[in-house]
Short mmCIF file of C-alpha atoms in Angstrom, two decimals:
data_model
loop_
_atom_site.label_atom_id
_atom_site.label_comp_id
_atom_site.label_asym_id
_atom_site.label_seq_id
_atom_site.Cartn_x
_atom_site.Cartn_y
_atom_site.Cartn_z
CA MET A 1 -41.84 16.04 33.57
CA GLU A 2 -39.58 14.79 36.35
CA THR A 3 -36.47 15.52 34.27
CA SER A 4 -37.81 18.99 33.47
CA GLY A 5 -38.41 19.63 37.18
CA LYS A 6 -34.88 18.56 38.04
CA LEU A 7 -33.46 20.80 35.33
CA SER A 8 -35.56 23.74 36.51
CA GLU A 9 -34.30 23.25 40.06
CA ALA A 10 -30.73 23.02 38.75
CA HIS A 11 -31.28 26.26 36.83
CA ARG A 12 -32.54 27.98 39.96
CA ARG A 13 -29.58 26.73 41.98
CA LEU A 14 -27.18 27.96 39.30
CA ALA A 15 -28.88 31.38 39.19
CA ARG A 16 -28.79 31.64 42.99
CA SER A 17 -25.11 30.67 43.04
CA LEU A 18 -24.24 33.29 40.42
CA LEU A 19 -26.26 35.92 42.27
CA ARG A 20 -24.58 35.06 45.58
CA GLY A 21 -21.18 35.25 43.93
CA MET A 22 -21.89 38.66 42.41
CA VAL A 23 -23.29 39.98 45.70
CA ALA A 24 -20.25 38.62 47.58
CA VAL A 25 -17.88 40.33 45.14
CA GLY A 26 -19.84 43.58 45.48
CA VAL A 27 -19.81 43.40 49.28
CA LEU A 28 -16.08 42.66 49.37
CA SER A 29 -15.43 45.52 46.95
CA VAL A 30 -17.31 47.93 49.23
CA VAL A 31 -15.84 46.54 52.45
CA GLY A 32 -12.30 47.15 51.15
CA PRO A 33 -12.60 50.95 50.75
CA LEU A 34 -14.61 51.24 53.97
CA LEU A 35 -11.96 49.34 55.91
CA SER A 36 -9.25 51.47 54.29
CA TYR A 37 -11.21 54.59 55.28
CA ARG A 38 -11.43 53.46 58.91
CA ILE A 39 -7.70 52.73 58.96
CA ASP A 40 -6.88 56.12 57.38
CA VAL A 41 -9.10 57.94 59.88
CA ALA A 42 -7.44 56.14 62.80
CA GLU A 43 -3.98 56.96 61.39
CA THR A 44 -4.98 60.61 60.90
CA GLU A 45 -6.10 60.85 64.52
CA ARG A 46 -2.84 59.26 65.66
CA GLN A 47 -0.81 61.77 63.64
CA LEU A 48 -2.87 64.72 64.92
CA ARG A 49 -2.27 63.62 68.49
CA SER A 50 1.40 62.94 67.83
CA ARG A 51 2.22 66.30 66.31
CA GLY A 52 -0.33 68.50 68.14
CA ALA A 53 1.60 69.03 71.37
CA HIS A 54 4.85 69.43 69.41
CA GLU A 55 3.42 72.09 67.09
CA ALA A 56 1.79 73.97 69.98
CA ARG A 57 5.16 74.05 71.71
CA LEU A 58 6.83 75.34 68.52
CA TYR A 59 4.28 78.15 68.18
CA ALA A 60 4.72 79.04 71.87
CA ASP A 61 8.50 79.05 71.53
CA SER A 62 8.26 81.25 68.45
CA LEU A 63 6.09 83.74 70.32
CA SER A 64 8.36 83.58 73.39
CA PHE A 65 11.36 84.33 71.20
CA ARG A 66 9.54 87.32 69.71
CA ILE A 67 8.72 88.66 73.18
CA LEU A 68 12.29 88.06 74.33
CA THR A 69 13.52 90.01 71.31
CA MET A 70 11.17 92.86 72.24
CA GLU A 71 12.52 92.81 75.79
CA SER A 72 16.11 92.89 74.54
CA GLU A 73 15.39 95.86 72.26
CA LEU A 74 13.67 97.75 75.08
CA ARG A 75 16.61 97.10 77.42
CA ARG A 76 18.89 98.53 74.74
CA ILE A 77 16.69 101.64 74.52
CA ALA A 78 16.60 101.99 78.32
CA ARG A 79 20.41 102.09 78.43
CA MET A 80 20.72 104.73 75.72
CA PRO A 81 22.16 108.08 77.00
CA GLU A 82 19.37 109.95 75.23
CA VAL A 83 16.90 108.51 77.72
CA ASP A 84 17.10 110.94 80.60
CA PHE A 85 14.16 112.00 82.77
CA SER A 86 16.16 114.79 84.47
CA ASP A 87 17.00 117.03 81.51
CA ASN A 88 13.44 118.42 81.19
CA THR A 89 13.30 117.62 77.46
CA PHE A 90 12.16 114.47 75.65
CA GLU A 91 12.93 115.41 72.05
CA PRO A 92 15.96 113.07 71.83
CA GLU A 93 13.86 110.29 73.36
CA LYS A 94 11.05 110.92 70.82
CA ILE A 95 13.47 110.49 67.92
CA LEU A 96 14.73 107.26 69.46
CA LEU A 97 11.22 105.94 70.06
CA ARG A 98 10.04 106.86 66.55
CA HIS A 99 12.97 104.99 65.07
CA ALA A 100 12.21 101.93 67.23
CA HIS A 101 8.53 101.97 66.21
CA GLU A 102 8.86 102.67 62.50
CA GLN A 103 12.00 100.72 61.74
CA SER A 104 11.05 97.54 63.58
CA ALA A 105 8.19 95.03 63.19
CA LEU A 106 8.34 94.22 66.89
CA PHE A 107 6.43 97.19 68.30
CA THR A 108 3.38 97.34 66.05
CA GLY A 109 1.33 98.99 68.76
CA GLY A 110 3.88 101.62 69.81
CA VAL A 111 6.77 102.51 72.12
CA ALA A 112 6.60 104.92 75.09
CA LEU A 113 8.37 106.19 78.16
CA LEU A 114 6.42 106.23 81.43
CA ASP A 115 7.32 107.92 84.67
CA LEU A 116 6.84 106.29 88.05
CA ALA A 117 3.29 107.68 88.24
CA GLY A 118 2.32 105.91 85.03
CA ARG A 119 2.16 109.09 82.97
CA VAL A 120 3.42 109.09 79.36
CA ALA A 121 6.60 111.15 79.13
CA SER A 122 6.97 110.47 75.42
CA GLY A 123 5.27 108.02 73.10
CA VAL A 124 5.05 106.98 69.44
CA PRO A 125 2.53 107.13 67.95
CA ALA A 126 1.52 110.14 69.97
CA ASP A 127 -2.22 109.86 69.33
CA PHE A 128 -2.31 106.32 70.75
CA PHE A 129 -0.53 107.12 73.99
CA ALA A 130 -2.30 110.47 74.44
CA ARG A 131 -5.68 108.91 75.10
CA PRO A 132 -5.36 107.65 78.69
CA GLY A 133 -4.29 110.13 81.34
CA THR A 134 -2.21 107.53 83.13
CA TYR A 135 -1.43 103.84 83.03
CA SER A 136 -0.98 103.57 86.78
CA SER A 137 -4.05 101.39 87.23
CA ARG A 138 -3.02 98.81 84.63
CA ARG A 139 -2.05 95.44 85.94
CA TRP A 140 1.18 95.31 84.04
CA PHE A 141 2.27 98.71 85.42
CA GLN A 142 1.50 97.67 89.00
CA ARG A 143 3.51 94.46 88.52
CA ALA A 144 6.47 96.33 87.02
CA LEU A 145 6.40 98.96 89.74
CA ALA A 146 6.31 96.36 92.47
CA SER A 147 8.99 94.07 91.01
CA ARG A 148 11.27 96.77 89.50
CA ALA A 149 11.92 94.11 86.79
CA ALA A 150 10.88 93.38 83.24
CA VAL A 151 7.22 92.35 82.87
CA VAL A 152 5.26 90.79 80.01
CA ASP A 153 1.47 91.03 80.21
CA ARG A 154 -1.67 91.75 78.28
CA PHE A 155 -1.85 95.42 77.34
CA GLY A 156 -5.48 95.85 78.29
CA GLU A 157 -8.31 98.09 77.20
CA GLY A 158 -8.22 99.53 73.74
CA LEU A 159 -5.85 96.99 72.19
CA ASP A 160 -5.72 93.19 71.87
CA GLY A 161 -2.05 92.52 72.32
CA TRP A 162 0.67 92.44 74.86
CA VAL A 163 3.08 94.87 76.42
CA VAL A 164 6.68 94.39 77.48
CA VAL A 165 7.76 96.70 80.33
CA VAL A 166 11.45 97.34 81.10
CA PRO A 167 12.59 99.61 83.98
CA ILE A 168 14.91 102.55 83.29
CA GLY A 169 17.73 102.67 85.82
CA ALA A 170 18.72 105.79 87.79
CA GLY A 171 21.52 105.16 90.20
CA ARG A 172 20.40 102.42 92.53
CA GLY A 173 16.74 103.02 91.73
CA ILE A 174 14.61 103.50 88.63
CA ALA A 175 13.47 106.66 86.93
CA GLY A 176 10.63 105.20 84.90
CA PHE A 177 9.80 102.55 82.34
CA VAL A 178 10.10 102.01 78.63
CA ILE A 179 7.24 99.97 77.20
CA GLY A 180 6.76 98.26 73.85
CA VAL A 181 3.29 97.23 72.65
CA ALA A 182 2.62 94.51 70.07
CA ARG A 183 -0.74 94.14 68.40
CA ALA A 184 -1.91 90.51 68.39
CA ASP A 185 -3.45 90.78 64.92
CA ASP A 186 -0.11 91.82 63.45
CA GLN A 187 1.69 88.68 64.56
CA PRO A 188 2.72 86.09 61.92
CA LEU A 189 1.72 83.26 64.24
CA GLY A 190 -0.85 81.63 61.97
CA ALA A 191 0.79 82.36 58.63
CA ASN A 192 1.56 78.74 57.72
CA LEU A 193 -1.31 76.95 59.40
CA ASP A 194 -2.72 73.74 57.99
CA PRO A 195 -6.37 74.17 56.81
CA ALA A 196 -7.41 71.76 59.55
CA GLN A 197 -5.76 73.84 62.30
CA GLN A 198 -6.62 76.87 64.39
CA VAL A 199 -4.27 78.72 66.72
CA ALA A 200 -5.02 81.23 69.46
CA VAL A 201 -3.06 83.33 71.95
CA VAL A 202 -4.84 83.24 75.28
CA ASP A 203 -4.34 85.41 78.38
CA HIS A 204 -6.10 84.35 81.59
CA GLY A 205 -8.83 82.60 79.59
CA ASP A 206 -9.36 85.48 77.12
CA VAL A 207 -8.50 85.05 73.44
CA LEU A 208 -6.13 87.84 72.34
CA PHE A 209 -5.56 86.51 68.88
CA GLU A 210 -6.76 83.63 66.72
CA ALA A 211 -6.00 82.42 63.24
CA PRO A 212 -7.83 81.94 61.03
CA ARG A 213 -9.72 85.02 62.25
CA SER A 214 -13.13 83.34 62.12
CA GLY A 215 -14.08 83.46 65.80
CA ALA A 216 -14.59 79.69 65.66
CA PHE A 217 -11.86 78.67 68.08
CA PRO A 218 -13.40 76.17 70.57
CA ARG A 219 -13.52 78.45 73.60
CA VAL A 220 -15.18 75.70 75.63
CA ALA A 221 -11.72 74.13 75.92
CA LEU A 222 -10.12 77.18 77.58
CA SER A 223 -11.28 76.14 81.04
CA ARG A 224 -9.46 72.81 80.77
CA SER A 225 -5.89 73.94 80.22
CA ASP A 226 -4.34 71.15 82.34
CA GLU A 227 -5.75 68.50 79.98
CA ALA A 228 -4.75 70.55 76.94
CA ARG A 229 -1.13 70.61 78.12
CA SER A 230 -0.95 66.78 78.22
CA PRO A 231 0.85 64.94 75.36
CA ASP A 232 -2.47 63.51 74.09
CA GLY A 233 -4.19 66.88 74.24
CA LEU A 234 -7.83 67.61 74.96
CA ASP A 235 -10.47 65.80 72.91
CA ILE A 236 -13.73 67.75 72.73
CA GLY A 237 -16.86 67.16 70.68
CA GLU A 238 -17.88 64.06 68.73
CA GLY A 239 -18.03 63.02 65.08
CA LYS A 240 -17.65 65.93 62.67
CA GLU A 241 -17.41 68.49 65.49
CA ARG A 242 -14.39 66.91 67.17
CA ASP A 243 -11.38 69.06 68.07
CA LEU A 244 -8.03 67.88 69.40
CA VAL A 245 -6.71 70.85 71.40
CA PHE A 246 -3.19 71.40 72.75
CA ALA A 247 -1.79 74.23 74.91
CA ALA A 248 1.74 75.50 75.66
CA SER A 249 2.87 78.35 77.93
CA VAL A 250 4.47 81.51 76.57
CA ARG A 251 6.77 83.93 78.40
CA GLY A 252 4.53 85.72 80.83
CA PRO A 253 0.91 84.70 81.66
CA MET A 254 -0.01 83.98 78.06
CA GLU A 255 -0.52 80.61 76.34
CA VAL A 256 -0.65 79.38 72.77
CA TRP A 257 -3.55 77.02 72.02
CA LEU A 258 -3.61 74.84 68.91
CA ALA A 259 -6.82 73.14 67.74
CA ASN A 260 -6.77 70.40 65.10
CA ARG A 261 -10.23 70.23 63.50
CA PHE A 262 -10.87 66.56 63.08
CA ASP A 263 -13.56 66.97 60.42
CA ALA A 264 -11.32 69.18 58.27
CA ALA A 265 -8.43 66.72 58.62
CA VAL A 266 -10.62 63.78 57.64
CA ALA A 267 -12.40 65.61 54.80
CA PRO A 268 -9.80 64.67 52.11
CA ILE A 269 -9.94 61.03 53.22
CA ARG A 270 -13.74 61.10 53.15
CA ARG A 271 -13.70 62.71 49.72
CA ARG A 272 -11.29 60.03 48.48
CA LEU A 273 -13.59 57.32 49.86
CA ILE A 274 -16.61 58.77 48.05
CA GLU A 275 -14.62 58.98 44.82
CA GLN A 276 -13.48 55.38 45.24
CA LEU A 277 -17.02 54.20 45.95
CA LEU A 278 -18.43 56.09 42.94
CA LEU A 279 -15.72 54.65 40.70
CA LEU A 280 -16.32 51.21 42.15
CA VAL A 281 -20.08 51.43 41.64
CA THR A 282 -19.57 52.57 38.06
CA VAL A 283 -17.09 49.81 37.29
CA GLN A 284 -19.29 47.20 38.96
CA LEU A 285 -22.39 48.42 37.17
CA VAL A 286 -20.65 48.22 33.80
CA THR A 287 -19.18 44.83 34.74
CA TRP A 288 -22.56 43.51 35.87
CA ILE A 289 -24.24 44.68 32.67
CA ALA A 290 -21.53 43.06 30.54
CA PHE A 291 -21.67 39.94 32.69
CA ALA A 292 -25.48 39.83 32.45
CA VAL A 293 -25.32 40.11 28.65
CA PHE A 294 -22.71 37.35 28.54
CA ILE A 295 -24.68 35.13 30.93
CA ARG A 296 -27.87 35.69 28.97
CA SER A 297 -26.29 34.72 25.66
CA THR A 298 -24.59 31.75 27.30
CA TRP A 299 -27.82 30.81 29.03
CA LEU A 300 -29.83 30.90 25.80
CA GLU A 301 -27.23 28.77 24.06
CA PHE A 302 -27.20 26.40 27.03
CA ARG A 303 -31.00 26.10 26.92
CA LYS A 304 -30.85 25.26 23.23
CA MET A 305 -28.24 22.58 23.84
CA GLU A 306 -30.19 21.36 26.85
CA ALA A 307 -33.38 21.17 24.81
CA ARG A 308 -31.60 19.16 22.13
CA ALA A 309 -30.09 16.87 24.76
CA THR A 310 -33.50 16.47 26.42
CA ASP A 311 -35.12 15.63 23.10
CA GLN A 312 -32.40 13.09 22.40
CA GLU A 313 -32.81 11.63 25.88
CA LYS A 314 -36.57 11.45 25.41
CA MET A 315 -36.15 9.75 22.05
CA ALA A 316 -33.65 7.30 23.55
CA SER A 317 -35.99 6.59 26.48
CA LEU A 318 -38.91 6.25 24.09
CA GLY A 319 -36.88 3.82 22.00
CA VAL A 320 -35.99 1.74 25.06
CA ALA A 321 -39.60 1.81 26.27
CA ALA A 322 -40.92 0.86 22.83
CA SER A 323 -38.41 -1.96 22.61
CA LEU A 324 -39.34 -3.28 26.07
CA ILE A 325 -43.07 -2.97 25.42
CA ALA A 326 -42.75 -4.66 22.01
CA HIS A 327 -40.66 -7.42 23.59
CA GLU A 328 -43.25 -7.93 26.34
CA VAL A 329 -46.15 -7.97 23.87
CA LYS A 330 -44.26 -10.32 21.55
CA ASN A 331 -43.53 -12.78 24.37
CA THR A 332 -47.16 -12.66 25.48
CA LEU A 333 -48.42 -13.29 21.93
CA ASN A 334 -45.94 -16.11 21.49
CA GLY A 335 -47.22 -17.69 24.72
CA ILE A 336 -50.83 -17.36 23.56
CA THR A 337 -49.97 -18.79 20.15
CA ALA A 338 -48.20 -21.76 21.71
CA ALA A 339 -51.05 -22.36 24.14
CA THR A 340 -53.67 -22.39 21.38
CA SER A 341 -51.75 -24.71 19.08
CA SER A 342 -53.18 -28.15 18.29
CA GLY A 343 -52.29 -30.94 20.65
CA VAL A 344 -52.25 -28.77 23.80
CA ASP A 345 -54.53 -29.68 26.71
CA GLN A 346 -57.47 -27.29 26.72
CA ARG A 347 -57.38 -26.65 30.49
CA LEU A 348 -53.66 -25.87 30.35
CA SER A 349 -54.22 -23.81 27.22
CA GLY A 350 -56.92 -21.73 28.92
CA ARG A 351 -54.78 -21.20 32.00
CA VAL A 352 -51.83 -20.04 29.91
CA VAL A 353 -54.01 -17.73 27.84
CA ARG A 354 -55.50 -16.15 30.97
CA SER A 355 -52.02 -15.70 32.41
CA GLN A 356 -50.69 -14.02 29.26
CA LEU A 357 -53.75 -11.81 29.00
CA ALA A 358 -53.21 -10.81 32.66
CA ARG A 359 -49.66 -9.83 31.78
CA LEU A 360 -50.93 -7.63 28.94
CA SER A 361 -53.57 -6.14 31.22
CA ASN A 362 -50.97 -5.36 33.89
CA LEU A 363 -48.72 -3.79 31.23
CA ALA A 364 -51.55 -1.59 29.97
CA ARG A 365 -52.53 -0.64 33.53
CA SER A 366 -48.92 0.25 34.39
CA LEU A 367 -48.56 2.40 31.27
CA LEU A 368 -51.81 4.23 32.00
CA ALA A 369 -50.97 4.72 35.68
CA PHE A 370 -47.51 6.02 34.89
CA GLY A 371 -48.67 8.43 32.18
CA ARG A 372 -51.67 9.81 34.11
CA PRO A 373 -51.09 12.20 37.05
CA ALA A 374 -52.42 10.78 40.29
CA ARG A 375 -55.38 12.58 41.90
CA PRO A 376 -55.95 10.71 45.14
CA GLN A 377 -59.36 10.56 46.82
CA LEU A 378 -58.34 9.88 50.42
CA ALA A 379 -60.57 7.83 52.65
CA PRO A 380 -60.18 5.44 55.62
CA VAL A 381 -58.99 2.11 54.17
CA LEU A 382 -58.17 -1.22 55.85
CA LEU A 383 -54.63 -1.87 54.71
CA ASP A 384 -54.65 -5.56 55.68
CA GLY A 385 -57.76 -6.05 53.51
CA ILE A 386 -56.03 -4.51 50.48
CA VAL A 387 -53.01 -6.80 51.03
CA ARG A 388 -55.17 -9.93 51.27
CA GLU A 389 -57.17 -8.99 48.16
CA ALA A 390 -53.96 -8.33 46.21
CA ILE A 391 -52.50 -11.73 47.24
CA GLU A 392 -55.72 -13.52 46.25
CA ALA A 393 -55.66 -11.83 42.83
CA LEU A 394 -52.00 -12.73 42.30
CA HIS A 395 -52.75 -16.38 43.05
CA LEU A 396 -54.26 -16.47 39.55
CA LEU A 397 -50.78 -15.99 38.05
CA PRO A 398 -49.23 -19.33 37.01
CA GLU A 399 -45.87 -18.43 38.59
CA SER A 400 -47.48 -17.79 41.97
CA ALA A 401 -48.39 -21.47 42.33
CA ASP A 402 -44.83 -22.28 43.41
CA VAL A 403 -44.53 -19.34 45.84
CA ALA A 404 -45.06 -19.76 49.59
CA PHE A 405 -46.64 -16.70 51.23
CA GLN A 406 -45.85 -15.97 54.89
CA LEU A 407 -48.32 -13.41 56.26
CA SER A 408 -48.03 -11.60 59.58
CA LEU A 409 -50.56 -8.78 59.30
CA GLY A 410 -51.78 -8.58 62.87
CA GLY A 411 -55.11 -6.86 63.52
CA PRO A 412 -56.97 -4.42 61.28
CA VAL A 413 -54.93 -1.34 60.32
CA LEU A 414 -56.86 1.74 59.17
CA VAL A 415 -54.96 4.16 56.94
CA ASP A 416 -55.83 7.30 54.97
CA ALA A 417 -55.38 6.35 51.32
CA ASP A 418 -56.97 6.18 47.90
CA PRO A 419 -58.07 2.52 47.56
CA SER A 420 -57.10 2.34 43.89
CA LEU A 421 -53.64 3.86 44.36
CA ALA A 422 -52.99 1.79 47.50
CA ALA A 423 -53.99 -1.40 45.66
CA THR A 424 -51.73 -0.48 42.72
CA ALA A 425 -48.72 0.10 45.01
CA VAL A 426 -49.27 -3.11 47.00
CA ASP A 427 -49.91 -5.16 43.84
CA ASN A 428 -46.74 -3.93 42.14
CA VAL A 429 -44.51 -4.65 45.14
CA LEU A 430 -46.01 -8.14 45.67
CA ARG A 431 -45.80 -8.92 41.95
CA ASN A 432 -42.16 -7.80 41.92
CA ALA A 433 -41.37 -10.09 44.91
CA ILE A 434 -43.15 -13.08 43.29
CA GLU A 435 -41.36 -12.64 39.98
CA ALA A 436 -37.96 -12.23 41.68
CA ALA A 437 -38.45 -15.40 43.77
CA VAL A 438 -39.74 -17.47 40.81
CA THR A 439 -36.88 -16.28 38.58
CA ALA A 440 -34.37 -17.32 41.27
CA LYS A 441 -35.95 -20.82 41.31
CA ASP A 442 -35.93 -21.05 37.51
CA VAL A 443 -32.17 -20.41 37.40
CA GLY A 444 -31.53 -22.90 40.20
CA ARG A 445 -30.48 -20.49 42.98
CA ILE A 446 -33.29 -21.55 45.36
CA SER A 447 -35.69 -24.45 45.60
CA GLU A 448 -38.58 -22.86 47.54
CA PRO A 449 -39.64 -19.36 46.46
CA THR A 450 -40.93 -17.44 49.49
CA VAL A 451 -42.57 -14.02 49.96
CA ARG A 452 -42.97 -12.67 53.52
CA VAL A 453 -45.51 -9.92 54.18
CA THR A 454 -45.66 -8.15 57.57
CA MET A 455 -47.17 -4.94 58.97
CA GLN A 456 -45.68 -2.88 61.80
CA GLY A 457 -45.13 0.66 63.03
CA GLU A 458 -46.72 3.20 65.36
CA GLU A 459 -46.47 6.63 63.71
CA MET A 460 -46.85 5.19 60.18
CA ALA A 461 -48.30 1.90 58.93
CA MET A 462 -45.30 0.04 57.53
CA LEU A 463 -46.04 -2.75 55.03
CA VAL A 464 -42.87 -4.86 54.61
CA VAL A 465 -42.56 -7.24 51.62
CA GLU A 466 -39.49 -9.54 51.52
CA ASP A 467 -38.44 -12.21 49.05
CA ASN A 468 -35.63 -14.75 48.82
CA GLY A 469 -34.85 -14.11 45.17
CA GLY A 470 -31.21 -13.17 45.84
CA GLY A 471 -31.68 -9.45 45.17
CA PRO A 472 -31.05 -7.32 42.07
CA PRO A 473 -27.59 -6.72 40.53
CA ALA A 474 -25.14 -4.35 42.22
CA GLY A 475 -25.88 -0.68 41.65
CA PHE A 476 -29.60 -1.26 41.15
CA GLU A 477 -30.48 0.72 44.29
CA GLU A 478 -29.65 4.08 42.68
CA HIS A 479 -32.11 3.54 39.83
CA ALA A 480 -34.65 1.18 41.43
CA PHE A 481 -37.61 3.56 41.13
CA GLU A 482 -36.75 5.12 37.74
CA PRO A 483 -39.06 4.30 34.82
CA PHE A 484 -38.00 1.68 32.28
CA VAL A 485 -35.28 0.36 34.57
CA THR A 486 -35.59 -3.36 35.31
CA SER A 487 -33.35 -6.25 36.29
CA LYS A 488 -35.83 -8.96 35.25
CA PRO A 489 -35.89 -10.72 31.90
CA LYS A 490 -39.64 -10.04 31.77
CA GLY A 491 -41.10 -6.57 32.36
CA VAL A 492 -40.71 -3.00 31.20
CA GLY A 493 -39.57 -1.39 34.47
CA LEU A 494 -42.74 0.56 35.29
CA GLY A 495 -43.92 -1.29 38.40
CA LEU A 496 -41.66 0.33 40.98
CA ALA A 497 -41.84 3.75 39.29
CA THR A 498 -45.66 3.56 39.43
CA THR A 499 -45.46 2.46 43.07
CA ARG A 500 -43.34 5.46 44.01
CA HIS A 501 -45.72 7.90 42.27
CA ALA A 502 -48.71 6.31 44.00
CA MET A 503 -47.10 6.41 47.47
CA GLU A 504 -45.97 10.03 47.07
CA ALA A 505 -49.50 10.99 46.00
CA LEU A 506 -50.82 9.33 49.19
CA GLY A 507 -48.36 11.22 51.38
CA GLY A 508 -46.36 8.08 52.13
CA SER A 509 -43.13 6.59 50.82
CA VAL A 510 -41.52 3.45 49.45
CA SER A 511 -37.98 2.27 50.09
CA PHE A 512 -35.74 -0.63 49.07
CA GLU A 513 -32.93 -2.40 50.88
CA ARG A 514 -30.99 -5.60 50.45
CA ILE A 515 -31.37 -8.38 52.98
CA GLU A 516 -29.62 -11.70 53.28
CA GLY A 517 -30.73 -13.80 50.34
CA GLY A 518 -33.12 -11.30 48.81
CA SER A 519 -34.80 -7.90 48.84
CA ARG A 520 -37.05 -5.89 51.12
CA PHE A 521 -39.52 -3.21 50.09
CA VAL A 522 -41.23 -1.05 52.71
CA LEU A 523 -44.42 0.89 52.00
CA ALA A 524 -45.21 3.59 54.57
CA PHE A 525 -48.89 4.65 54.82
CA ARG A 526 -50.35 7.42 56.97
CA LEU A 527 -52.46 6.05 59.83
CA HIS A 528 -56.03 7.26 60.06
CA GLN A 529 -56.23 9.51 63.11
CA MET A 530 -59.87 8.67 64.03
CA GLY A 531 -59.20 5.01 64.73
CA LEU A 532 -61.83 2.41 63.81
CA ARG A 533 -64.89 4.58 64.38
CA ASP A 534 -65.02 5.54 60.67
CA GLU A 535 -66.40 2.98 58.31
CA PRO A 536 -63.58 1.70 56.06
CA GLU A 537 -64.05 1.42 52.31
CA HIS A 538 -62.33 -2.03 52.21
CA ALA A 539 -63.13 -4.77 54.66
CA ALA A 540 -60.49 -7.29 55.49
CA GLY A 541 -60.52 -10.24 53.15
CA GLY A 542 -60.56 -13.89 54.28
#
């Protein structure tokens, strides 16, 4: 049963180790992709910040170049001889304006000539410029009139776009203005945007144009243009709603804003992580199933081999035990036969017979005690009384006649124990000490066999039994309390094993150590907590 318990514990430890190993491998396999995901996300943010300001500047420069091209074309038109406000006809100018509007992608809104009062002298398309009576109240016209220089500004009501105004010279003054209007929606600004990006053209906080045209540009950022112009941009929102926004100035009061949608940029990385985790889970699941099948088949085969090995070990142990028991019985019978032979003194014969019968009785008692599970009936017991009774009983053994007992038991010691089990443990330890001391005398190592018995301790009652038998052979300590292990020529090796079982059943312990010239066994009993008020089941012997 003990071997089976040890094997079961070993099996549990092996199963726990395998389970821990598989869990550790699974955790490491998951941690790897997660760590890679965190690194990729951090690198993506770094790249978005690194290129955001640069790309915003590129878009702004592209738009500035387009506006500068519009200004150059309008200056060319303003210098054309056909443009003349004093000839009372604008047919030549209309042909020139139509050509500029229809043959160029710059002026998608239209081209017109305005006088100094802001009235349209000629415009293409005519229906667009015919709607307002005058443009004199527009901000861009007031700026151009005041500065007498080229102006770029938002066009205003009726069209989301911008206007470029160029004065038309007349001597040292100006005769009017030529204007070119560009529709914001017709600009190729967001043609090659990354799916994670949004771009907008902003004028004084108002969005003139955005791409993609979803209306989702983060307008909350428009009030923080100073931060958006910094190299690191403006970080708004958290988690999936994060935007890294950058701004750059365009010619005139306009700005280009670029927003990198963090969630859209991270989406491919997140998708790759999910794919990796799904693949990993699938591979691990298949691996675990295959591993479980392999472990199960290996485990079953191992259990079969273990069972065969256990049976062989049991048979070997049984053979050793049978041999020792037969040897002990044979020696006892030989002693009885010799004692009852003719010519032997009857008193000596009777003493020998009683001694040999006591040996057989002790052997039978040891076998029964070892094979029967202990069921202790705890009660207050006087330990010193059990010790004295055991010593008196052992005085009947012939070998004990040569042994000197040195007792130092002190006063009464009350312990919680089963009287039968306590007596068995004390008897076995004392008998072992007597036999060791007598054997040492028989081989000539000592002349006076001695057994010292003392009691001590505060938290536990410690019964110490020492002998001067020289001690067992080297290496005996590791197997001292195993069954059928003995270092004596007489005995089957059940005494100490029975003692250990008895002490463990009582909640105590037994230990062995070498001392100078012999051995020491210590039995630890639990003290009775109620003191001497309870009536003990064993009174101290005389």
